Amino acid sequence: MRYLLREASEIVESFRKINSFQDFADLLEVDYFWFKQELFAVPLEEKYTSFTIPKRNGESREIYSPVSGIREIQARLNEVLRLVYEPERKQSVHGFTTSRNIVTNAKNHCNKKFVLNLDIKDFFPTITQQRIRGVMMSPPYNLPSQIATTISHICCYEGKLPQGAPTSPIISNIVCAKLDSELRLLAKQNKCFYTRYADDITFSTIVKNFPLSIAKITGLKITDVSLSDNLISIFKSNGFQINFNKVRIQGDNQRQEVTGLTVNNKPNVSRKYIRQVRAMLHDWHKNGYVQAYINDSAIRYQKNKNRVNFSSALRGKIEFIGQVRQKDDFIYQKLLTFYEKLIEREIIRQRSLKFDDKDYNNWCDSVDEYALHIINNYIDAISVDIDNMKECIQQGFDELDKLRKKQDPDYDLPGVPIAYAFKYLPRKIIAMTAVLSHYFREENVPIPEKILDVGSGTDAVGIALGLFRQKMSFQITAIEPCSYMRQFAMFRPSLPNLEVLNVNGRLGDWFNYLNNNYFNLIFMSSILQNSFENLGNSWWLEWANELYQASTNNARLILIEPSVKVKLVNKMKWAMESSGWILREQLLLSDLFPNVFNKGCQLKKLTSLKQELIGNYCPWPVSGWNTYYKYNEVIHIYSKNNQ
């Protein structure tokens, strides 16, 4: 998504002339006072959420994901820095840059006598706030001290470059510019080729003996190599260290690899990779999508608890093969054709699917698998001591009970998001699946590719979960006025097709976003209506107009409302129809998928997990649907035209 509206040349020129904080705000096209507020008034601990992901060697990597305002500032600054950096980019740089990737990186080292691979140790954390400031004050940027300091402040967390921030990749390239120049010169002097992809350094040569001024081969193993003092000193003088555990050299009689691709002849994926993709396709063909999904998930979760959906992951692997081997490659074409036939079969099967008891139980089991791992993600991300788990979650439920009293819970307590997941996730999964099953199967409506979820609490994740059995080419954007969405943002690594934009209820920011994006499915629910309850009709009308302008011609807008809020429902209905939306249908959510609601208590695995952790502390939420909730959600379906 692009944030800045001006032409690239204007942005670069403004960057060169920046001289004050006001100039900086104008460059990023943000309000001056909001800019200062987000940078200096918001506490650091509220600017980032953190979680860990496992490395291949069994260690973990800490990811710091910016939230709310600081993420938008970083995204805007990232656009500026990329435009400024591109003219200065070295030919040897292939990571985090336009039109370059691991394939272009590998091509530089094909058909070589020797390939030497290095790795920079602790790449991002080594790039400090002070180093960024120094680079920004030096040629070719020559920024004033105040601006350079502000940029380094925006880009760093606790004085270091965080993994997970939008600005970190481009900043790393900028800081490495001097290193790239010196290593490129060293390579040229020794008849070698040099490239860098992020923290992966590669030298290669066609000469008979590898240059001793770069490295010396000391044995027959690929790890038997000693780096020259000259090479080590270049890294050291630029503030970096080499990870000596990852140094390796491969001759042309061995399998030579560069950024995961073999380069002995031409860039290619490994045979093991192709066999893995073929096995996933055959599993889907033989055992069905759900079973293949669970089988693949069981393997993946042993290594990585962050969810990547099966269909998208499989398509991504196939497209990667096509990227490396080219689109006309026989193996790529064969795998892609197999995949598309399976997708077509799945869509046809699901459109004709009738949820009897057996089908429902199978579906419920697969939802359990998904939701269980997401709740475990909550627990892992918060790092709650298991000895205090029961007390922690009980405290979380107590805090959530404040919502009924119209009080704000303390969302910083670690038990709150876990309790929240237990309380609402299964219900939202079922509700969203019910809606989607009705409108994108039985009504034969094309499955949407771009979904907007507005003010709907956990519905965005519910949509992602509910759609997991369908075509996986969709992208969900969640615009949330709810403060608990900050906690919910930790789901993002589990749902790569979910983008969370927490604008804290600023309607102007919502409108600006809608003006520049288009969607073919829009979800809304009563949380947004609550935030508009005391506003005048003009806000409702303006909001409905913006939704109309942001949608494609074949768009559907689905409002999910509690029937008890008749006044608010009628108010929204008036705004929608006044803006051009056509009300297509109105019905109760319980009418869409009665089997699911009548058997909601069958989410046995989630119930067992909850009882294991906290016993029978509070009623399981789905057990109250027949009494308290009464399935009273009303569904209003609007369309932009009469098709």
JSON list of C-alpha atoms in Angstrom, two decimals, residues 54 91 125 133 145 152 161 179 203 209 222 284 302 340 349-350 359 375 379 383-384 397 439 475 501 571 574:
[
{"chain": "A", "resi": 54, "resn": "PRO", "atom": "CA", "xyz": [12.29, -20.23, 15.67]},
{"chain": "A", "resi": 91, "resn": "GLN", "atom": "CA", "xyz": [24.93, -3.36, -8.25]},
{"chain": "A", "resi": 125, "resn": "PRO", "atom": "CA", "xyz": [20.77, -5.49, 16.28]},
{"chain": "A", "resi": 133, "resn": "ARG", "atom": "CA", "xyz": [22.31, 9.09, 12.82]},
{"chain": "A", "resi": 145, "resn": "SER", "atom": "CA", "xyz": [21.59, 16.83, 13.11]},
{"chain": "A", "resi": 152, "resn": "SER", "atom": "CA", "xyz": [17.22, 7.20, 13.95]},
{"chain": "A", "resi": 161, "resn": "LEU", "atom": "CA", "xyz": [17.27, -1.65, 14.54]},
{"chain": "A", "resi": 179, "resn": "LEU", "atom": "CA", "xyz": [30.73, -2.08, 3.48]},
{"chain": "A", "resi": 203, "resn": "PHE", "atom": "CA", "xyz": [32.11, -14.24, -3.20]},
{"chain": "A", "resi": 209, "resn": "ASN", "atom": "CA", "xyz": [42.87, -21.09, -7.01]},
{"chain": "A", "resi": 222, "resn": "ILE", "atom": "CA", "xyz": [33.09, -27.01, 2.82]},
{"chain": "A", "resi": 284, "resn": "TRP", "atom": "CA", "xyz": [-4.45, -33.13, -0.89]},
{"chain": "A", "resi": 302, "resn": "GLN", "atom": "CA", "xyz": [6.87, -28.80, 15.32]},
{"chain": "A", "resi": 340, "resn": "GLU", "atom": "CA", "xyz": [-5.38, -25.57, -10.11]},
{"chain": "A", "resi": 349, "resn": "ARG", "atom": "CA", "xyz": [-17.18, -29.71, -3.70]},
{"chain": "A", "resi": 350, "resn": "GLN", "atom": "CA", "xyz": [-17.78, -26.94, -1.20]},
{"chain": "A", "resi": 359, "resn": "ASP", "atom": "CA", "xyz": [-19.50, -33.24, 7.64]},
{"chain": "A", "resi": 375, "resn": "ILE", "atom": "CA", "xyz": [-4.66, -19.76, 21.42]},
{"chain": "A", "resi": 379, "resn": "ILE", "atom": "CA", "xyz": [0.13, -18.10, 25.42]},
{"chain": "A", "resi": 383, "resn": "SER", "atom": "CA", "xyz": [5.30, -15.94, 27.86]},
{"chain": "A", "resi": 384, "resn": "VAL", "atom": "CA", "xyz": [3.15, -16.58, 30.92]},
{"chain": "A", "resi": 397, "resn": "PHE", "atom": "CA", "xyz": [-11.79, -13.09, 32.67]},
{"chain": "A", "resi": 439, "resn": "TYR", "atom": "CA", "xyz": [-23.17, -16.23, 0.35]},
{"chain": "A", "resi": 475, "resn": "GLN", "atom": "CA", "xyz": [-6.29, -10.32, 1.53]},
{"chain": "A", "resi": 501, "resn": "LEU", "atom": "CA", "xyz": [-4.56, -0.89, 10.70]},
{"chain": "A", "resi": 571, "resn": "LYS", "atom": "CA", "xyz": [-29.73, 4.71, 11.21]},
{"chain": "A", "resi": 574, "resn": "TRP", "atom": "CA", "xyz": [-30.68, 5.03, 6.07]}
]
